[in-house]
PDB file of C-alpha atoms and ligand atoms in Angstrom:
ATOM      1  CA  UNK A 277      -0.050  -0.033  -0.052  1.00  0.00           C
ATOM      2  CA  UNK A 278       1.274   3.421  -0.920  1.00  0.00           C
ATOM      3  CA  UNK A 279       0.407   6.748   0.490  1.00  0.00           C
ATOM      4  CA  UNK A 280       1.203   9.574  -1.750  1.00  0.00           C
ATOM      5  CA  UNK A 281       1.701  12.424   0.705  1.00  0.00           C
ATOM      6  CA  UNK A 282       3.214  15.932   1.481  1.00  0.00           C
ATOM      7  CA  UNK A 283       4.038  15.288   5.119  1.00  0.00           C
ATOM      8  CA  UNK A 284       3.904  18.760   6.296  1.00  0.00           C
ATOM      9  CA  UNK A 285       0.257  19.005   5.414  1.00  0.00           C
ATOM     10  CA  UNK A 286      -2.342  18.069   7.998  1.00  0.00           C
ATOM     11  CA  UNK A 287      -4.340  16.141   5.452  1.00  0.00           C
ATOM     12  CA  UNK A 288      -1.291  14.093   4.706  1.00  0.00           C
ATOM     13  CA  UNK A 289      -0.385  13.865   8.390  1.00  0.00           C
ATOM     14  CA  UNK A 290      -3.672  12.467   9.410  1.00  0.00           C
ATOM     15  CA  UNK A 291      -3.590   9.426   6.970  1.00  0.00           C
ATOM     16  CA  UNK A 292       0.109   8.755   7.856  1.00  0.00           C
ATOM     17  CA  UNK A 293      -0.586   8.722  11.597  1.00  0.00           C
ATOM     18  CA  UNK A 294      -3.489   6.436  11.099  1.00  0.00           C
ATOM     19  CA  UNK A 295      -1.508   4.040   9.141  1.00  0.00           C
ATOM     20  CA  UNK A 296       1.232   4.233  11.687  1.00  0.00           C
ATOM     21  CA  UNK A 297      -1.181   3.804  14.642  1.00  0.00           C
ATOM     22  CA  UNK A 298      -2.619   0.775  13.033  1.00  0.00           C
ATOM     23  CA  UNK A 299       0.693  -0.713  12.185  1.00  0.00           C
ATOM     24  CA  UNK A 300      -0.070  -1.166   8.509  1.00  0.00           C
ATOM     25  CA  UNK A 301       2.565  -2.046   5.995  1.00  0.00           C
ATOM     26  CA  UNK A 302       2.693   1.215   3.793  1.00  0.00           C
ATOM     27  CA  UNK A 303       5.195   3.067   1.652  1.00  0.00           C
ATOM     28  CA  UNK A 304       5.574   6.842   1.785  1.00  0.00           C
ATOM     29  CA  UNK A 305       5.622   8.322  -1.764  1.00  0.00           C
ATOM     30  CA  UNK A 306       6.648  11.965  -1.367  1.00  0.00           C
ATOM     31  CA  UNK A 307       4.587  14.412  -3.481  1.00  0.00           C
ATOM     32  CA  UNK A 308       6.696  17.593  -3.608  1.00  0.00           C
ATOM     33  CA  UNK A 309       3.900  20.186  -3.775  1.00  0.00           C
ATOM     34  CA  UNK A 310       6.135  23.293  -3.892  1.00  0.00           C
ATOM     35  CA  UNK A 311       7.909  21.513  -6.953  1.00  0.00           C
ATOM     36  CA  UNK A 312       4.679  20.748  -8.717  1.00  0.00           C
ATOM     37  CA  UNK A 313       4.730  16.897  -8.383  1.00  0.00           C
ATOM     38  CA  UNK A 314       0.909  17.037  -8.027  1.00  0.00           C
ATOM     39  CA  UNK A 315       0.635  18.356 -11.594  1.00  0.00           C
ATOM     40  CA  UNK A 316       2.578  15.613 -13.418  1.00  0.00           C
ATOM     41  CA  UNK A 317       0.740  13.235 -15.710  1.00  0.00           C
ATOM     42  CA  UNK A 318       1.700  10.262 -13.524  1.00  0.00           C
ATOM     43  CA  UNK A 319       0.202  11.888 -10.381  1.00  0.00           C
ATOM     44  CA  UNK A 320      -3.007  13.505 -12.056  1.00  0.00           C
ATOM     45  CA  UNK A 321      -3.829   9.932 -13.499  1.00  0.00           C
ATOM     46  CA  UNK A 322      -4.141   9.007  -9.988  1.00  0.00           C
ATOM     47  CA  UNK A 323      -5.703  12.090  -8.467  1.00  0.00           C
ATOM     48  CA  UNK A 324      -7.221  14.499 -11.070  1.00  0.00           C
ATOM     49  CA  UNK A 325      -7.496  17.194  -8.194  1.00  0.00           C
ATOM     50  CA  UNK A 326      -3.860  17.595  -8.172  1.00  0.00           C
ATOM     51  CA  UNK A 327      -3.826  17.414  -4.456  1.00  0.00           C
ATOM     52  CA  UNK A 328      -2.402  15.076  -1.772  1.00  0.00           C
ATOM     53  CA  UNK A 329      -3.077  12.766  -0.193  1.00  0.00           C
ATOM     54  CA  UNK A 330      -3.853   9.748  -2.444  1.00  0.00           C
ATOM     55  CA  UNK A 331      -3.696   5.994  -1.554  1.00  0.00           C
ATOM     56  CA  UNK A 332      -3.032   3.140  -3.751  1.00  0.00           C
ATOM     57  CA  UNK A 333      -3.427  -0.523  -2.853  1.00  0.00           C
ATOM     58  CA  UNK A 334      -2.686  -2.613  -5.869  1.00  0.00           C
ATOM     59  CA  UNK A 335      -5.015  -1.386  -8.444  1.00  0.00           C
ATOM     60  CA  UNK A 336      -7.276   0.493  -6.017  1.00  0.00           C
ATOM     61  CA  UNK A 337      -6.970   4.244  -5.937  1.00  0.00           C
ATOM     62  CA  UNK A 338      -8.479   6.503  -3.395  1.00  0.00           C
ATOM     63  CA  UNK A 339      -8.153  10.302  -2.747  1.00  0.00           C
ATOM     64  CA  UNK A 340      -9.728  12.528  -0.143  1.00  0.00           C
ATOM     65  CA  UNK A 341      -8.011  12.250   3.115  1.00  0.00           C
ATOM     66  CA  UNK A 342     -11.004  11.270   5.352  1.00  0.00           C
ATOM     67  CA  UNK A 343     -12.138   8.634   2.743  1.00  0.00           C
ATOM     68  CA  UNK A 344      -8.555   7.273   2.942  1.00  0.00           C
ATOM     69  CA  UNK A 345      -8.746   7.289   6.819  1.00  0.00           C
ATOM     70  CA  UNK A 346     -11.811   5.038   6.533  1.00  0.00           C
ATOM     71  CA  UNK A 347     -10.261   2.697   4.138  1.00  0.00           C
ATOM     72  CA  UNK A 348      -7.252   2.383   6.440  1.00  0.00           C
ATOM     73  CA  UNK A 349      -9.380   1.615   9.462  1.00  0.00           C
ATOM     74  CA  UNK A 350     -11.290  -1.020   7.428  1.00  0.00           C
ATOM     75  CA  UNK A 351      -7.970  -2.922   7.296  1.00  0.00           C
ATOM     76  CA  UNK A 352      -8.023  -3.249  11.193  1.00  0.00           C
ATOM     77  CA  UNK A 353     -11.700  -3.208  12.150  1.00  0.00           C
ATOM     78  CA  UNK A 354     -10.778  -4.559  15.534  1.00  0.00           C
ATOM     79  CA  UNK A 355      -8.833  -1.283  16.285  1.00  0.00           C
ATOM     80  CA  UNK A 356     -12.218   0.615  17.004  1.00  0.00           C
ATOM     81  CA  UNK A 357     -11.027   3.629  15.022  1.00  0.00           C
ATOM     82  CA  UNK A 358     -14.273   3.203  12.989  1.00  0.00           C
ATOM     83  CA  UNK A 359     -16.957   1.813  15.176  1.00  0.00           C
ATOM     84  CA  UNK A 360     -18.945  -1.204  13.730  1.00  0.00           C
ATOM     85  CA  UNK A 361     -22.414  -0.084  14.861  1.00  0.00           C
ATOM     86  CA  UNK A 362     -24.324   2.124  12.554  1.00  0.00           C
ATOM     87  CA  UNK A 363     -24.832   5.083  14.990  1.00  0.00           C
ATOM     88  CA  UNK A 364     -21.111   4.914  16.168  1.00  0.00           C
ATOM     89  CA  UNK A 365     -20.034   4.785  12.618  1.00  0.00           C
ATOM     90  CA  UNK A 366     -22.153   7.818  11.665  1.00  0.00           C
ATOM     91  CA  UNK A 367     -20.823   9.846  14.720  1.00  0.00           C
ATOM     92  CA  UNK A 368     -17.250   9.450  13.493  1.00  0.00           C
ATOM     93  CA  UNK A 369     -18.417  10.161   9.829  1.00  0.00           C
ATOM     94  CA  UNK A 370     -20.181  13.223  11.026  1.00  0.00           C
ATOM     95  CA  UNK A 371     -17.158  14.768  12.648  1.00  0.00           C
ATOM     96  CA  UNK A 372     -15.017  13.914   9.615  1.00  0.00           C
ATOM     97  CA  UNK A 373     -17.543  15.835   7.386  1.00  0.00           C
ATOM     98  CA  UNK A 374     -17.583  18.677   9.950  1.00  0.00           C
ATOM     99  CA  UNK A 375     -13.799  18.607   9.640  1.00  0.00           C
ATOM    100  CA  UNK A 376     -13.705  19.222   5.925  1.00  0.00           C
ATOM    101  CA  UNK A 377     -16.693  21.755   6.065  1.00  0.00           C
ATOM    102  CA  UNK A 378     -15.753  23.900   9.125  1.00  0.00           C
ATOM    103  CA  UNK A 379     -12.535  22.894  10.945  1.00  0.00           C
ATOM    104  CA  UNK A 380     -10.043  22.336   8.068  1.00  0.00           C
ATOM    105  CA  UNK A 381     -10.849  25.562   6.074  1.00  0.00           C
ATOM    106  CA  UNK A 382     -10.243  27.855   8.852  1.00  0.00           C
ATOM    107  CA  UNK A 383      -6.940  26.320   9.738  1.00  0.00           C
ATOM    108  CA  UNK A 384      -5.747  25.811   6.103  1.00  0.00           C
ATOM    109  CA  UNK A 385      -5.945  29.645   5.677  1.00  0.00           C
ATOM    110  CA  UNK A 386      -3.647  30.365   8.788  1.00  0.00           C
ATOM    111  CA  UNK A 387      -1.479  27.574   8.040  1.00  0.00           C
ATOM    112  CA  UNK A 388      -0.965  28.874   4.518  1.00  0.00           C
ATOM    113  CA  UNK A 389      -0.343  32.521   5.682  1.00  0.00           C
ATOM    114  CA  UNK A 390       1.906  31.773   8.685  1.00  0.00           C
ATOM    115  CA  UNK A 391       3.590  28.495   7.798  1.00  0.00           C
ATOM    116  CA  UNK A 392       3.468  27.727   3.986  1.00  0.00           C
ATOM    117  CA  UNK A 393       4.327  31.370   2.872  1.00  0.00           C
ATOM    118  CA  UNK A 394       7.423  31.805   5.096  1.00  0.00           C
ATOM    119  CA  UNK A 395       8.670  28.151   5.402  1.00  0.00           C
ATOM    120  CA  UNK A 396       7.398  26.277   2.159  1.00  0.00           C
ATOM    121  CA  UNK A 397       6.851  28.613  -0.630  1.00  0.00           C
ATOM    122  CA  UNK A 398       9.112  31.134   0.882  1.00  0.00           C
ATOM    123  CA  UNK A 399       7.375  34.331  -0.373  1.00  0.00           C
ATOM    124  CA  UNK A 400       5.074  37.051   0.929  1.00  0.00           C
ATOM    125  CA  UNK A 401       3.823  38.588   4.145  1.00  0.00           C
ATOM    126  CA  UNK A 402       0.748  37.163   5.756  1.00  0.00           C
ATOM    127  CA  UNK A 403      -2.518  38.487   4.459  1.00  0.00           C
ATOM    128  CA  UNK A 404      -4.020  39.764   7.618  1.00  0.00           C
ATOM    129  CA  UNK A 405      -7.375  40.266   6.240  1.00  0.00           C
ATOM    130  CA  UNK A 406      -7.511  36.504   5.218  1.00  0.00           C
ATOM    131  CA  UNK A 407      -6.114  35.647   8.800  1.00  0.00           C
ATOM    132  CA  UNK A 408      -8.861  37.792  10.541  1.00  0.00           C
ATOM    133  CA  UNK A 409     -11.652  35.987   8.556  1.00  0.00           C
ATOM    134  CA  UNK A 410     -10.110  32.614   9.198  1.00  0.00           C
ATOM    135  CA  UNK A 411      -9.854  33.503  12.890  1.00  0.00           C
ATOM    136  CA  UNK A 412     -13.510  34.165  13.143  1.00  0.00           C
ATOM    137  CA  UNK A 413     -14.336  30.818  11.669  1.00  0.00           C
ATOM    138  CA  UNK A 414     -11.843  29.118  13.884  1.00  0.00           C
ATOM    139  CA  UNK A 415     -13.547  30.561  16.993  1.00  0.00           C
ATOM    140  CA  UNK A 416     -16.901  29.497  15.718  1.00  0.00           C
ATOM    141  CA  UNK A 417     -15.737  25.803  15.177  1.00  0.00           C
ATOM    142  CA  UNK A 418     -13.522  25.791  18.213  1.00  0.00           C
ATOM    143  CA  UNK A 419     -16.342  26.607  20.506  1.00  0.00           C
ATOM    144  CA  UNK A 420     -18.302  23.582  19.125  1.00  0.00           C
ATOM    145  CA  UNK A 421     -15.362  21.106  19.538  1.00  0.00           C
ATOM    146  CA  UNK A 422     -14.374  22.359  22.960  1.00  0.00           C
ATOM    147  CA  UNK A 423     -17.888  21.939  24.175  1.00  0.00           C
ATOM    148  CA  UNK A 424     -18.019  18.407  22.613  1.00  0.00           C
ATOM    149  CA  UNK A 425     -14.856  17.456  24.377  1.00  0.00           C
ATOM    150  CA  UNK A 426     -16.237  18.341  27.828  1.00  0.00           C
ATOM    151  CA  UNK A 427     -16.875  15.137  29.744  1.00  0.00           C
ATOM    152  CA  UNK A 428     -15.377  13.149  26.828  1.00  0.00           C
ATOM    153  CA  UNK A 429     -11.700  11.798  26.624  1.00  0.00           C
ATOM    154  CA  UNK A 430     -11.931  11.853  22.771  1.00  0.00           C
ATOM    155  CA  UNK A 431     -14.152  13.523  20.181  1.00  0.00           C
ATOM    156  CA  UNK A 432     -16.852  10.702  20.201  1.00  0.00           C
ATOM    157  CA  UNK A 433     -16.512   9.339  23.570  1.00  0.00           C
ATOM    158  CA  UNK A 434     -13.906   7.450  25.587  1.00  0.00           C
ATOM    159  CA  UNK A 435     -12.219   5.672  22.796  1.00  0.00           C
ATOM    160  CA  UNK A 436      -9.862   6.933  20.154  1.00  0.00           C
ATOM    161  CA  UNK A 437     -11.393   7.048  16.603  1.00  0.00           C
ATOM    162  CA  UNK A 438     -10.607   8.526  13.111  1.00  0.00           C
ATOM    163  CA  UNK A 439     -12.387  11.722  14.241  1.00  0.00           C
ATOM    164  CA  UNK A 440      -9.483  12.373  16.665  1.00  0.00           C
ATOM    165  CA  UNK A 441      -6.967  11.965  13.872  1.00  0.00           C
ATOM    166  CA  UNK A 442      -8.881  14.020  11.376  1.00  0.00           C
ATOM    167  CA  UNK A 443      -9.603  17.019  13.783  1.00  0.00           C
ATOM    168  CA  UNK A 444      -6.200  16.704  15.789  1.00  0.00           C
ATOM    169  CA  UNK A 445      -3.885  16.921  12.769  1.00  0.00           C
ATOM    170  CA  UNK A 446      -4.064  20.616  11.969  1.00  0.00           C
ATOM    171  CA  UNK A 447      -3.412  21.361  15.657  1.00  0.00           C
ATOM    172  CA  UNK A 448       0.365  20.408  15.080  1.00  0.00           C
ATOM    173  CA  UNK A 449       0.447  24.026  13.707  1.00  0.00           C
ATOM    174  CA  UNK A 450      -1.153  25.747  16.548  1.00  0.00           C
ATOM    175  CA  UNK A 451       1.943  27.489  17.587  1.00  0.00           C
ATOM    176  CA  UNK A 452       3.395  28.266  14.257  1.00  0.00           C
ATOM    177  CA  UNK A 453      -0.033  29.292  13.059  1.00  0.00           C
ATOM    178  CA  UNK A 454      -0.724  31.545  16.071  1.00  0.00           C
ATOM    179  CA  UNK A 455      -4.155  29.778  16.737  1.00  0.00           C
ATOM    180  CA  UNK A 456      -6.039  31.635  19.367  1.00  0.00           C
ATOM    181  CA  UNK A 457      -6.342  28.536  21.490  1.00  0.00           C
ATOM    182  CA  UNK A 458      -6.386  30.155  25.111  1.00  0.00           C
ATOM    183  CA  UNK A 459     -10.040  29.877  25.820  1.00  0.00           C
ATOM    184  CA  UNK A 460     -10.221  26.209  24.680  1.00  0.00           C
ATOM    185  CA  UNK A 461      -8.825  24.244  27.535  1.00  0.00           C
ATOM    186  CA  UNK A 462     -10.627  20.936  26.455  1.00  0.00           C
ATOM    187  CA  UNK A 463      -9.166  21.212  23.004  1.00  0.00           C
ATOM    188  CA  UNK A 464      -5.677  21.875  24.585  1.00  0.00           C
ATOM    189  CA  UNK A 465      -6.099  18.842  26.995  1.00  0.00           C
ATOM    190  CA  UNK A 466      -7.353  16.500  24.179  1.00  0.00           C
ATOM    191  CA  UNK A 467      -4.561  17.545  21.711  1.00  0.00           C
ATOM    192  CA  UNK A 468      -1.990  16.903  24.432  1.00  0.00           C
ATOM    193  CA  UNK A 469      -3.255  13.356  24.791  1.00  0.00           C
ATOM    194  CA  UNK A 470      -3.017  12.828  20.993  1.00  0.00           C
ATOM    195  CA  UNK A 471       0.370  14.337  20.527  1.00  0.00           C
ATOM    196  CA  UNK A 472       1.727  12.034  23.233  1.00  0.00           C
ATOM    197  CA  UNK A 473       0.755   8.840  21.333  1.00  0.00           C
ATOM    198  CA  UNK A 474       3.693   6.815  19.771  1.00  0.00           C
ATOM    199  CA  UNK A 475       2.173   7.047  16.311  1.00  0.00           C
ATOM    200  CA  UNK A 476       1.787  10.857  16.531  1.00  0.00           C
ATOM    201  CA  UNK A 477       5.557  10.996  17.479  1.00  0.00           C
ATOM    202  CA  UNK A 478       6.500   8.679  14.689  1.00  0.00           C
ATOM    203  CA  UNK A 479       4.468  10.756  12.149  1.00  0.00           C
ATOM    204  CA  UNK A 480       6.004  13.976  13.249  1.00  0.00           C
ATOM    205  CA  UNK A 481       9.385  12.518  12.815  1.00  0.00           C
ATOM    206  CA  UNK A 482       8.415  11.754   9.172  1.00  0.00           C
ATOM    207  CA  UNK A 483       7.566  15.416   8.617  1.00  0.00           C
ATOM    208  CA  UNK A 484      10.833  17.467   8.596  1.00  0.00           C
ATOM    209  CA  UNK A 485       8.941  20.815   9.019  1.00  0.00           C
ATOM    210  CA  UNK A 486       7.091  19.669  12.103  1.00  0.00           C
ATOM    211  CA  UNK A 487      10.058  17.815  13.468  1.00  0.00           C
ATOM    212  CA  UNK A 488      12.109  20.995  13.412  1.00  0.00           C
ATOM    213  CA  UNK A 489       9.873  23.968  12.753  1.00  0.00           C
ATOM    214  CA  UNK A 490      12.442  26.644  13.145  1.00  0.00           C
ATOM    215  CA  UNK A 491      14.830  25.064  10.497  1.00  0.00           C
TER     216      UNK A 491
HETATM  217  N1  GSH B 639     -10.148  17.789   0.861  1.00  0.00           N
HETATM  218  C1  GSH B 639      -8.857  17.220   0.427  1.00  0.00           C
HETATM  219  C2  GSH B 639      -7.797  18.343   0.432  1.00  0.00           C
HETATM  220  C3  GSH B 639      -6.530  18.002  -0.211  1.00  0.00           C
HETATM  221  C4  GSH B 639      -5.727  19.295  -0.358  1.00  0.00           C
HETATM  222  O1  GSH B 639      -6.208  20.387  -0.521  1.00  0.00           O
HETATM  223  N2  GSH B 639      -4.336  19.056  -0.288  1.00  0.00           N
HETATM  224  C5  GSH B 639      -3.315  20.141  -0.308  1.00  0.00           C
HETATM  225  C6  GSH B 639      -2.324  20.007   0.544  1.00  0.00           C
HETATM  226  S1  GSH B 639      -2.705  20.368   2.105  1.00  0.00           S
HETATM  227  C7  GSH B 639      -2.769  20.121  -1.819  1.00  0.00           C
HETATM  228  O2  GSH B 639      -2.442  18.947  -2.239  1.00  0.00           O
HETATM  229  N3  GSH B 639      -2.475  21.313  -2.411  1.00  0.00           N
HETATM  230  C8  GSH B 639      -1.767  21.429  -3.737  1.00  0.00           C
HETATM  231  C9  GSH B 639      -2.211  22.363  -4.595  1.00  0.00           C
HETATM  232  O3  GSH B 639      -3.276  22.983  -4.311  1.00  0.00           O
HETATM  233  O4  GSH B 639      -1.602  22.554  -5.515  1.00  0.00           O
HETATM  234  C10 GSH B 639      -8.384  16.075   1.465  1.00  0.00           C
HETATM  235  O5  GSH B 639      -8.701  16.237   2.416  1.00  0.00           O
HETATM  236  O6  GSH B 639      -7.769  15.291   0.940  1.00  0.00           O
END
């Protein structure tokens, strides 16, 4: 199984961390986004969106990080990362949809402005108007997530699921991205637990930018 990823990206990080957590046998195929690897005919044949991540497993090809997450979990159903009962499964899916609709977009903007511009594409000052708009979205979503985490160890209850990987991955950039996390003590507590997991450490080490942010 191959994961075509750009490891500094949270969408790539989440699928790598899940594969690492599950102990799956996978190979990292580096998609160098700043160099334009995503636009090559070889890559667009796999993913016409020209975006990472993409998974291949033999002839099977899958894109969209949260769909890839579900595929990976299906390889180890006993892990509980994707509950088998319908309501449990939909709860995880609901938070993965919420991720793509509300959580990821706010953070993608600040990550682009504060991390990608200075450290990856190396050009331009942060667009403060874009940051202000994203910050508003961030607060709106963070309030919902913080309330959900009150009295729960993880996003959907007391067990770790795919929802935690999906929603936790962009928080690796909380510091570099100047996220206004101060009011959200539950989010901070929960992210602290995620980032202490061996699979999280292993995945951070596979992402040079996150392993050594100031370099
Ligand atoms: N909804 C997609 C988003 C994928 C995405 O936007 N990936 C970014 C990296 S963070 C990308 O490949 N960008 C390359 C480009 O826009 O040229 C997913 O979750 O997989």
